[in-house]
Coordinates of C-alpha atoms and ligand atoms in Angstrom, one line a residue:
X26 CA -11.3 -73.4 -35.7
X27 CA -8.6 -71.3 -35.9
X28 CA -9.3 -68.7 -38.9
X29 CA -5.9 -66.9 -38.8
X30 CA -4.9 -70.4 -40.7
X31 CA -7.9 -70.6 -42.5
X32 CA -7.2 -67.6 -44.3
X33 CA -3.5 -67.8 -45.0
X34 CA -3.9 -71.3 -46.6
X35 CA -6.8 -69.6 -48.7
X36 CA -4.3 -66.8 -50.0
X37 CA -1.4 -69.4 -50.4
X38 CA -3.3 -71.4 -52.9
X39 CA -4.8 -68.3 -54.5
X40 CA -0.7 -67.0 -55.0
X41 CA 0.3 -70.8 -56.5
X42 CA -2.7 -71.0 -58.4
X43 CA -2.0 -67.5 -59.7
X44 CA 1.9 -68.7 -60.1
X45 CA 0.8 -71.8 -62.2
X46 CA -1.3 -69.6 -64.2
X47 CA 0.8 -67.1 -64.9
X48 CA 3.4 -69.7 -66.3
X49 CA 1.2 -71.6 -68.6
X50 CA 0.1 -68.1 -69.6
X51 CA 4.1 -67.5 -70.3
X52 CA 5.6 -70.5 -71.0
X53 CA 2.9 -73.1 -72.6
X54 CA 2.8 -75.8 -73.6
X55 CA 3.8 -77.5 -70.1
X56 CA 3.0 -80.6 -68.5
X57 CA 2.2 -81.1 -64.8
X58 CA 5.8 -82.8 -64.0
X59 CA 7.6 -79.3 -65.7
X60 CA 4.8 -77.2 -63.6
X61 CA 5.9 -78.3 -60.4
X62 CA 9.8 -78.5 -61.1
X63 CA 9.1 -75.2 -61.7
X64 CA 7.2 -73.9 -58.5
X65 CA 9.0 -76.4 -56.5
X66 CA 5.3 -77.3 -55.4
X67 CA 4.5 -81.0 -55.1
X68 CA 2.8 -83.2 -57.6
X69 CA -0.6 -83.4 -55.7
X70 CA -0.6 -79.8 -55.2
X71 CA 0.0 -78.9 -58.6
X72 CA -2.7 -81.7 -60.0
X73 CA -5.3 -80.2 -57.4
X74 CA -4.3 -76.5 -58.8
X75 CA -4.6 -77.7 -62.7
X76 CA -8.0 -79.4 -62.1
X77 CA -9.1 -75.7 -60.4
X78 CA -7.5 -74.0 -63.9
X79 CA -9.6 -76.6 -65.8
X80 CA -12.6 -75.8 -64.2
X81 CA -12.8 -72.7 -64.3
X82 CA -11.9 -73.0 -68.1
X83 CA -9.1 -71.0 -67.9
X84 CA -6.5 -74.1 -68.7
X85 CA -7.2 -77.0 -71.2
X86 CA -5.0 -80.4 -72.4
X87 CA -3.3 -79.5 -75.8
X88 CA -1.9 -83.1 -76.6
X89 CA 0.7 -85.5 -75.1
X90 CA 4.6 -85.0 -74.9
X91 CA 6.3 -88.0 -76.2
X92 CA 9.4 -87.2 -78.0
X93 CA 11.1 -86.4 -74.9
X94 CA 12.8 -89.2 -72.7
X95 CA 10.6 -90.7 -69.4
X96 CA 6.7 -91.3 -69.4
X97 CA 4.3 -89.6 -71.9
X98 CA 2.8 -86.5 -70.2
X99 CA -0.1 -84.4 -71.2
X100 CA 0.5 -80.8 -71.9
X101 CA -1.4 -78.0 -70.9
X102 CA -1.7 -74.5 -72.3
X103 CA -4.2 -71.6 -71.8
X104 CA -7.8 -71.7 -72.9
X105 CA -7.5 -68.3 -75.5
X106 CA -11.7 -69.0 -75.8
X107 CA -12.5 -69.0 -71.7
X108 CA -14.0 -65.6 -72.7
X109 CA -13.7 -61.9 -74.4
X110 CA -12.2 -58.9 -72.7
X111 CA -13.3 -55.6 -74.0
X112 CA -10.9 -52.6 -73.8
X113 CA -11.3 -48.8 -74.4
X114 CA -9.0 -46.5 -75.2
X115 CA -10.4 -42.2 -74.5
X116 CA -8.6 -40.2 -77.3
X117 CA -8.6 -36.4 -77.3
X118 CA -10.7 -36.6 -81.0
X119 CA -11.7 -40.4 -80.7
X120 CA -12.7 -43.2 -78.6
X121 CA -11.9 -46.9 -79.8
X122 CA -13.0 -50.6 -78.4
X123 CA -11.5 -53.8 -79.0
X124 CA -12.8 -57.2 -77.9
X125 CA -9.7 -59.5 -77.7
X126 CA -9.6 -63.0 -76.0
X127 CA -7.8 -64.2 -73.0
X128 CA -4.6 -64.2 -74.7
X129 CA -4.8 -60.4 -76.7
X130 CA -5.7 -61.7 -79.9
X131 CA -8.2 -58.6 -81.5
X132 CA -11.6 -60.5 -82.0
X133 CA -13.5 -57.0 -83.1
X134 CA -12.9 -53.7 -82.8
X135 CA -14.5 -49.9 -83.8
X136 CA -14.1 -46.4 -83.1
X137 CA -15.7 -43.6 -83.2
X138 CA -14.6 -39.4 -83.3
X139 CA -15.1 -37.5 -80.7
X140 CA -15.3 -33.4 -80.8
X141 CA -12.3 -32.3 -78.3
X142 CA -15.0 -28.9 -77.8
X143 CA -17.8 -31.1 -76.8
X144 CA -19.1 -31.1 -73.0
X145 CA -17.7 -34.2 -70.9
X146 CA -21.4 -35.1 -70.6
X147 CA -21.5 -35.8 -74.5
X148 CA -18.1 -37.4 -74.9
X149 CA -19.0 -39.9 -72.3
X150 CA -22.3 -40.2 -73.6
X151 CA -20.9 -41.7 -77.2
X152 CA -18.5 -43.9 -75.5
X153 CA -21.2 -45.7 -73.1
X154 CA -22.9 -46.4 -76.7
X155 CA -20.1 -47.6 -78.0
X156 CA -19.2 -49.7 -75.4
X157 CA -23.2 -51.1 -75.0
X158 CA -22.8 -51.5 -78.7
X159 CA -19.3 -53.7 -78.4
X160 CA -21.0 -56.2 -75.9
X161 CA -24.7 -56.4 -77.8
X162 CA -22.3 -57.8 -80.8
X163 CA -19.8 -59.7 -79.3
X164 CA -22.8 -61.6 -76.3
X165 CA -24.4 -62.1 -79.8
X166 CA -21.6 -64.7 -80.4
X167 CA -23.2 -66.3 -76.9
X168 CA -19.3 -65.4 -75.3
X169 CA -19.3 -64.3 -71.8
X170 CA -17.1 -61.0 -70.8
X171 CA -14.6 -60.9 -68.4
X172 CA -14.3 -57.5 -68.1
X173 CA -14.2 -53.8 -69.4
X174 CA -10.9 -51.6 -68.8
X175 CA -10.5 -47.6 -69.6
X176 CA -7.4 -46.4 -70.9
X177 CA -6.8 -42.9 -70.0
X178 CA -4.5 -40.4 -71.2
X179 CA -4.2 -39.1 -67.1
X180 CA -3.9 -39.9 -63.6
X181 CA -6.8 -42.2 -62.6
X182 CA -7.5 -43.5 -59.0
X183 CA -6.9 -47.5 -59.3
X184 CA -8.7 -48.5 -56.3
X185 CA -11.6 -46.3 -56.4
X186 CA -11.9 -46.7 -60.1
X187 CA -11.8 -42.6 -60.8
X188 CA -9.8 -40.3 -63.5
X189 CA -8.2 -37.8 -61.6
X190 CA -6.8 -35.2 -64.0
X191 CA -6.6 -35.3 -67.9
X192 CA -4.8 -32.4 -69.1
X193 CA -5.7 -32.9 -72.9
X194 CA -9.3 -33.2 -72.2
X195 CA -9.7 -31.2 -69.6
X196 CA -11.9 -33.5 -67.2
X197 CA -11.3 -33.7 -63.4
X198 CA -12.8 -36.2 -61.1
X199 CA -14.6 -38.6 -63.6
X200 CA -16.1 -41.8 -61.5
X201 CA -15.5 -44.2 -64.5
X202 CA -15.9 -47.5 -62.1
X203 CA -19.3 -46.0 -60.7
X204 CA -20.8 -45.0 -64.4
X205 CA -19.6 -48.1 -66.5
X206 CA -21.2 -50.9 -64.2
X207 CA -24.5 -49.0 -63.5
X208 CA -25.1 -49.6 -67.1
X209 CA -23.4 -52.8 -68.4
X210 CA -23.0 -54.5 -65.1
X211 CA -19.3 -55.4 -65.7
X212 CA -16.4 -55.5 -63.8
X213 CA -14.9 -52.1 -64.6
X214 CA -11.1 -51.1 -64.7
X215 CA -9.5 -47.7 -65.3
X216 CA -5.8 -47.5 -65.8
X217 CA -3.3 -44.9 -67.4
X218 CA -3.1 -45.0 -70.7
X219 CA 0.9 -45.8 -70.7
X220 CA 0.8 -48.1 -68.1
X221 CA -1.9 -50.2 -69.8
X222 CA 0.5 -50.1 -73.2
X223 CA 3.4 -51.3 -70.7
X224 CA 1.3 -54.5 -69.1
X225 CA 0.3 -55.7 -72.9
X226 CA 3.9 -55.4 -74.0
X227 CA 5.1 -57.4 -70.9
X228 CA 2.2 -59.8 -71.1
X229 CA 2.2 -60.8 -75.0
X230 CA 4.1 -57.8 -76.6
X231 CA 8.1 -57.3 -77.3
X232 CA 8.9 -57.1 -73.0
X233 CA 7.8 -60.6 -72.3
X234 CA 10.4 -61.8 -69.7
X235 CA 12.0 -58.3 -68.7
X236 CA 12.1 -56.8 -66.1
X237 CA 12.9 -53.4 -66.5
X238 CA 11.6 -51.6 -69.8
X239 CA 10.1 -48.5 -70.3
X240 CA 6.9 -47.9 -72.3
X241 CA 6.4 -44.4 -73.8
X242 CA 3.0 -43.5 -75.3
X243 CA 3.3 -40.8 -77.7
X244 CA 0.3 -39.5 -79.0
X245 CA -1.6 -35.7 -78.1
X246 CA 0.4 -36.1 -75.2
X247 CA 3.2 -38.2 -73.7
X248 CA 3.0 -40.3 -71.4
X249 CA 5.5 -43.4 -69.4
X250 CA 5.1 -46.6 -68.5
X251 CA 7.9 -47.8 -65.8
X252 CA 8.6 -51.4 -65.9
X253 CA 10.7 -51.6 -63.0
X254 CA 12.4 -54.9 -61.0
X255 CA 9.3 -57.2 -62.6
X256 CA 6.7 -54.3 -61.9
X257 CA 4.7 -52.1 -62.5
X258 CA 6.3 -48.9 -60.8
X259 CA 3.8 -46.6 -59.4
X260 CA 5.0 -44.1 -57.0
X261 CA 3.1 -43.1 -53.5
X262 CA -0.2 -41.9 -55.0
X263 CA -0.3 -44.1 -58.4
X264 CA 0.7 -41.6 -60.7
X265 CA 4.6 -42.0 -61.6
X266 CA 5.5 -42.0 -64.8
X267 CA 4.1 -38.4 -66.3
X268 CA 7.5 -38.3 -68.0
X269 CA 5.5 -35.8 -70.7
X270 CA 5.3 -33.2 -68.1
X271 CA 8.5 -32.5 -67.4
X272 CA 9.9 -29.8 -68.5
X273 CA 13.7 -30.6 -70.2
X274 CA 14.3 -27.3 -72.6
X275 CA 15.6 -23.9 -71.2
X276 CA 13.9 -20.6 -72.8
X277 CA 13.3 -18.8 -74.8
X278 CA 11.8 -21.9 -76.7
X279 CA 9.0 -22.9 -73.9
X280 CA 5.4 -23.7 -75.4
X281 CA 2.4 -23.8 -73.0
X282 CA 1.3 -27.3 -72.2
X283 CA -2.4 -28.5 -71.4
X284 CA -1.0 -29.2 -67.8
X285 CA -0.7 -25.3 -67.2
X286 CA 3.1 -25.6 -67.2
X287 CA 5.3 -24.1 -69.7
X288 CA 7.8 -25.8 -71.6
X289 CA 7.1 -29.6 -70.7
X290 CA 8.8 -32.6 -73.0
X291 CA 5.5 -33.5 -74.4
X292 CA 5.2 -30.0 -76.4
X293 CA 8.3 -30.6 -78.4
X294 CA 7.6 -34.3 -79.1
X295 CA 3.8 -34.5 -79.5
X296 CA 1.8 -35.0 -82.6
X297 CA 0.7 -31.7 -82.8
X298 CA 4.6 -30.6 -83.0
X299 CA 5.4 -32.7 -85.5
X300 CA 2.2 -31.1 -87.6
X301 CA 3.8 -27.6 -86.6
X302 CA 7.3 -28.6 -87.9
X303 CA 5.7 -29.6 -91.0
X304 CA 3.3 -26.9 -91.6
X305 CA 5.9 -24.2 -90.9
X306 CA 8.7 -25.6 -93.3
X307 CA 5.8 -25.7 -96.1
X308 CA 5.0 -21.8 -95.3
X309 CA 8.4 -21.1 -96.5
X310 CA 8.4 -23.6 -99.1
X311 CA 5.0 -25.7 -100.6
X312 CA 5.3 -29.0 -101.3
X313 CA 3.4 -30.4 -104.3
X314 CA 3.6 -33.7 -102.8
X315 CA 2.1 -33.0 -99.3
X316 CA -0.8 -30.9 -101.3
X317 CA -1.5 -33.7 -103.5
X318 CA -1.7 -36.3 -100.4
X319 CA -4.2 -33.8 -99.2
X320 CA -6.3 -33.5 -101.9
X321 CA -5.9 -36.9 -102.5
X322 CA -7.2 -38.2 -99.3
X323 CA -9.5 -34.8 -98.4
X324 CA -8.0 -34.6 -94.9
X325 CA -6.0 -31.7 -93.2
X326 CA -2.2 -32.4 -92.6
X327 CA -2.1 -35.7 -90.7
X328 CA 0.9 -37.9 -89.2
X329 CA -0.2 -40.3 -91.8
X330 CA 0.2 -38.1 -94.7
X331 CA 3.4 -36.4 -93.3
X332 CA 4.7 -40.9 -93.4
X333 CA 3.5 -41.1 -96.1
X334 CA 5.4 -37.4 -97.8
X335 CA 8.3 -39.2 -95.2
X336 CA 8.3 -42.4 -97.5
X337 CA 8.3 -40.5 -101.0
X338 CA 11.6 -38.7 -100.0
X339 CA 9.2 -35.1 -99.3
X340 CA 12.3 -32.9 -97.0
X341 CA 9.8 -31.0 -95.1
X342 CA 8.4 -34.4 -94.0
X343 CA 11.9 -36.0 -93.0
X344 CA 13.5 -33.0 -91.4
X345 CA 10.5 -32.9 -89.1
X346 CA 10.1 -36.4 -88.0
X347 CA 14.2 -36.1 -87.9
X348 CA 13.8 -33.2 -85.0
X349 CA 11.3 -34.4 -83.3
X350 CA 13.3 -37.8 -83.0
X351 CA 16.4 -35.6 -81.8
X352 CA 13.5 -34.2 -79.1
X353 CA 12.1 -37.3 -78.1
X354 CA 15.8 -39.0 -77.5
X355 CA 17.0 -36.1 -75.3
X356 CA 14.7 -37.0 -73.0
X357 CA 14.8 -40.7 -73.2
X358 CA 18.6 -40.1 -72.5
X359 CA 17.2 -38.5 -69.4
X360 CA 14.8 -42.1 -68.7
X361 CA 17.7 -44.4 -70.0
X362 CA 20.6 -42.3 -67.3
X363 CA 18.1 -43.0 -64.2
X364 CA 17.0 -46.0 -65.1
X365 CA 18.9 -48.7 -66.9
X366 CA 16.5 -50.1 -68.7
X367 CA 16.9 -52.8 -70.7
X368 CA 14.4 -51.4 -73.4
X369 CA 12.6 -48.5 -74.4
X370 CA 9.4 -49.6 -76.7
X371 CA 7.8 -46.0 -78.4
X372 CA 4.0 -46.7 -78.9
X373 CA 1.2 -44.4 -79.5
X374 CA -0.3 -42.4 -82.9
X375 CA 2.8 -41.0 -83.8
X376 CA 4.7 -44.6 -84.1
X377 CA 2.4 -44.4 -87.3
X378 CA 5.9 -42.6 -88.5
X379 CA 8.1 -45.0 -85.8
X380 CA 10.7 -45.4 -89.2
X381 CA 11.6 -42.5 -89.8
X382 CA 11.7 -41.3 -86.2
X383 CA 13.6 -44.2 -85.1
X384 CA 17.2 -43.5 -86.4
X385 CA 17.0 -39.9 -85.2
X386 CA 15.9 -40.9 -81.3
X387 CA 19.0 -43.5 -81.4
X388 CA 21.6 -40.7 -82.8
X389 CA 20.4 -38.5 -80.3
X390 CA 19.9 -41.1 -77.0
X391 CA 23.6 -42.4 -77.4
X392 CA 24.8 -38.5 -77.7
X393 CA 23.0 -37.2 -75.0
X394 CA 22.9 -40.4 -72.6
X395 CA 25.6 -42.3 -70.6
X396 CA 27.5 -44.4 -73.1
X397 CA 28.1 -47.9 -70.7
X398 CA 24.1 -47.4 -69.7
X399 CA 23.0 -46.4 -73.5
X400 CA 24.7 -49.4 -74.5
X401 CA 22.7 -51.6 -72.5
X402 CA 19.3 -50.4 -73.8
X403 CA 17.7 -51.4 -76.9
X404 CA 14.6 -48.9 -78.3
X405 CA 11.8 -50.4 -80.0
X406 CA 8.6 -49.6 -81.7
X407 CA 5.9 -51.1 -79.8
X408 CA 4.0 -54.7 -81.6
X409 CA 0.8 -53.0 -81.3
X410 CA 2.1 -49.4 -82.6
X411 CA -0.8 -46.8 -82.5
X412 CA -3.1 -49.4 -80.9
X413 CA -0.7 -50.0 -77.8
X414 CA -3.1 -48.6 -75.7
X415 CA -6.7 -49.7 -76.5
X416 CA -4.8 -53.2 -76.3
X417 CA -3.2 -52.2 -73.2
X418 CA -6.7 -51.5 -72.1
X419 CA -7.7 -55.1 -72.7
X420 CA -4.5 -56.2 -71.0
X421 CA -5.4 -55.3 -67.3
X422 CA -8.5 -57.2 -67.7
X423 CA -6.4 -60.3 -68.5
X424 CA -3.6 -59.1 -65.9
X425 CA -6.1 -59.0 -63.0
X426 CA -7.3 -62.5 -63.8
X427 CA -3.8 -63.7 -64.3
X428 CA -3.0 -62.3 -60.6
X429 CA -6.3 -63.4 -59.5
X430 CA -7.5 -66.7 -61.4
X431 CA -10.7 -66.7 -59.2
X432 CA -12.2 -64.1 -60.3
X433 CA -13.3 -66.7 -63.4
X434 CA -16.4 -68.5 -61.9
X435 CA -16.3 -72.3 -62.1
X436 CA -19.9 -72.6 -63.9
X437 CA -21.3 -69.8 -66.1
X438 CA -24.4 -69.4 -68.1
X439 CA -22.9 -68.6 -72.0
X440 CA -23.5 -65.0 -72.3
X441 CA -24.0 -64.0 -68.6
X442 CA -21.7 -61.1 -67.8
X443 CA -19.4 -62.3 -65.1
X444 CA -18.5 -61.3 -61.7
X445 CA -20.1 -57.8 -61.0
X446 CA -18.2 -56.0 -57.9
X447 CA -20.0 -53.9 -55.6
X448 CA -19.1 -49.7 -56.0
Ligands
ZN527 ZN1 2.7 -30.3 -69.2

């Protein structure tokens, strides 16, 4: 038997079968006859791969075509029920999970706070309760899980399933793979928290289709997903895109970053900086308003209240969010010049104010940015706005079974955790 053969017609039919997924996933409803005009894969082929899709539940029939000339044909889309996908997003003060099915619709979700002070030990501690907590609730519903993802405000180590380096938590070297399936037994994925945001926006978000966006989380920190040429563009060691860290404005008005550098992007355009902008403008001049939202609601100055202040017509509140917009788009003029991109989608807490930060990143990307590249770019505020990454999270579960449909078993037992990979 020759096995050289053996093998490549294994991973042929595992790339169509990942093909024909993927464009049901994309495209449904479609019928076999549309499936293989579009692969260019024969009928038999493309009935064998369906029936595989069927069975492993991933696929089901949706109805016949009939309005269209030629013979009635049966339509198939993807099964959103073949199972839940639980995603986790590590905040600096929080940690949330969501449950969503196959196609990223939210079945449940909860958070919890998290002290930024507190050991690593602790922190990790809360979110593997949270986590056991999410699949007790959702395998109550007798669902089976296809996965658990991390997304991390960092570098992280795809293969080996490690964070490397979080500069606004301060952990090194955290073995998230290793620690997640000794206690739930899941398949476990890690993945940068921008990165994560930019695969749910090009799977079910506002990039569906392109091929070259840009996704920019903005919360504590900043971080970039590149969308480049149809993928995800990761650089020689995984961790291109820390487009927060660079460091874009001259003395003498350099802050210290988490990283240890001075002066990075992130420190101008941050949450935290907008709070600064605020709470400096109202130490020259109080603002009844923003005191009553804060009295109000009992909370400290927030990017929710400063909206909010934003949305009343409160000057403090606009002038900041207005700077910081003029911040962020000098450096996306940077992204858009090197780039090209055909969109830039801003995601992350601070989208919470994406309205009033919007018209202020424009003004200041098609000043500072090349005016035939700027004019090819449109910026948006990302579908899932401060939830762009938890979802994101979720989204690499789905992505891996989109690349790789047999990772689904055939038959499973309703509430058995599924496909457990050795560490
Ligand atoms: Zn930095």
């Amino acid at each position: 038997m020759n096995y050289k053969i053996t093998a490549d017609q294994t991973h042929m039919r595992e790339m169509n079968l990942s093909s024909v997924l993927h464009l049901i996933y994309s495209e449904a409803p479609l019928s076999r006859a549309q499936l293989a005009a579009r692969t260019g894969l024969n009928k038999s082929t493309i009935s064998s791969l369906v029936e595989d899709l069927l069975g492993r539940k991933l696929i089901h029939e949706t109805g016949i075509n009939s309005n269209g000339t030629g013979r009635p044909a049966t339509l198939l889309e993807v099964n959103a029920k073949v199972g839940g996908v639980i995603g986790v997003e590590l905040g600096v003060d929080f940690v949330s999970a969501v449950v969503t099915d196959f196609l990223g619709n939210v079945l449940q979700r909860k958070q919890i706070s998290t002290d930024p002070a507190a050991s690593q030990e602790k922190t990790l501690g809360l979110t593997l309760a949270l986590v056991e907590d999410t699949i007790a609730e959702y395998g109550d519903m007798g669902l089976r899980i296809l996965g658990l993802s991390f997304s991390i405000p960092g570098t992280v180590d795809l293969d080996k399933g490690v964070l490397i380096f979080a500069p606004n938590l301060n952990w090194h070297n955290v073995p998230f793979r290793e620690i997640f399936y000794h206690s739930t037994g899941l398949k476990v994925f890690i993945e940068n928290d921008a990165n994560a945001a930019a695969i749910a926006e090009h799977l079910f978000g506002k990039a569906q289709h392109l091929k070259d966006f840009i996704f920019i989380f903005a919360g504590v920190g900043l971080g970039g997903g590149l969308y480049l040429n149809g993928q995800l563009y990761r650089g020689k060691g995984g961790y291109a895109g820390e487009i927060g860290h660079t460091s874009i404005i001259a003395d003498p008005l350099q802050m210290p970053c988490h990283c240890g550098d001075l002066g990075c992007w992130e420190t101008y355009v941050n949450q935290y900086s907008i709070i600064q902008r605020v709470q400096t403008r109202l130490d020259d001049r109080p603002s009844a308003l923003i005191s009553s939202l804060m009295d109000t609601q009992n909370s400290p100055i927030t990017i929710s209240i400063i909206k909010q202040a934003a949305d009343a017509g409160d000057r403090s509140a606009i002038d900041a969010l207005a700077e910081v917009g003029k911040a962020m788009g000098n450096g996306i003029a940077g992204l858009v010049n090197i780039f090209n991109p055909e969109m830039i989608i801003l995601g992350g807490p601070i989208t919470i104010a994406g309205d009033h930060l919007l018209p202020s990143i424009r003004k200041s990307v098609e000043k500072h940015g090349m005016q035939e590249i700027v004019m090819q770019t449109v910026i948006k505020i990302s579908a899932f706005g401060p939830d762009a990454s938890l979802i994101g999270a979720a989204a690499v579960v789905i992505d891996d079974i989109l690349t790789n449909p047999t990772h689904v078993e055939k038959e499973v037992v309703a509430g058995k955790r599924l496909h457990p990979i050795a560490v």
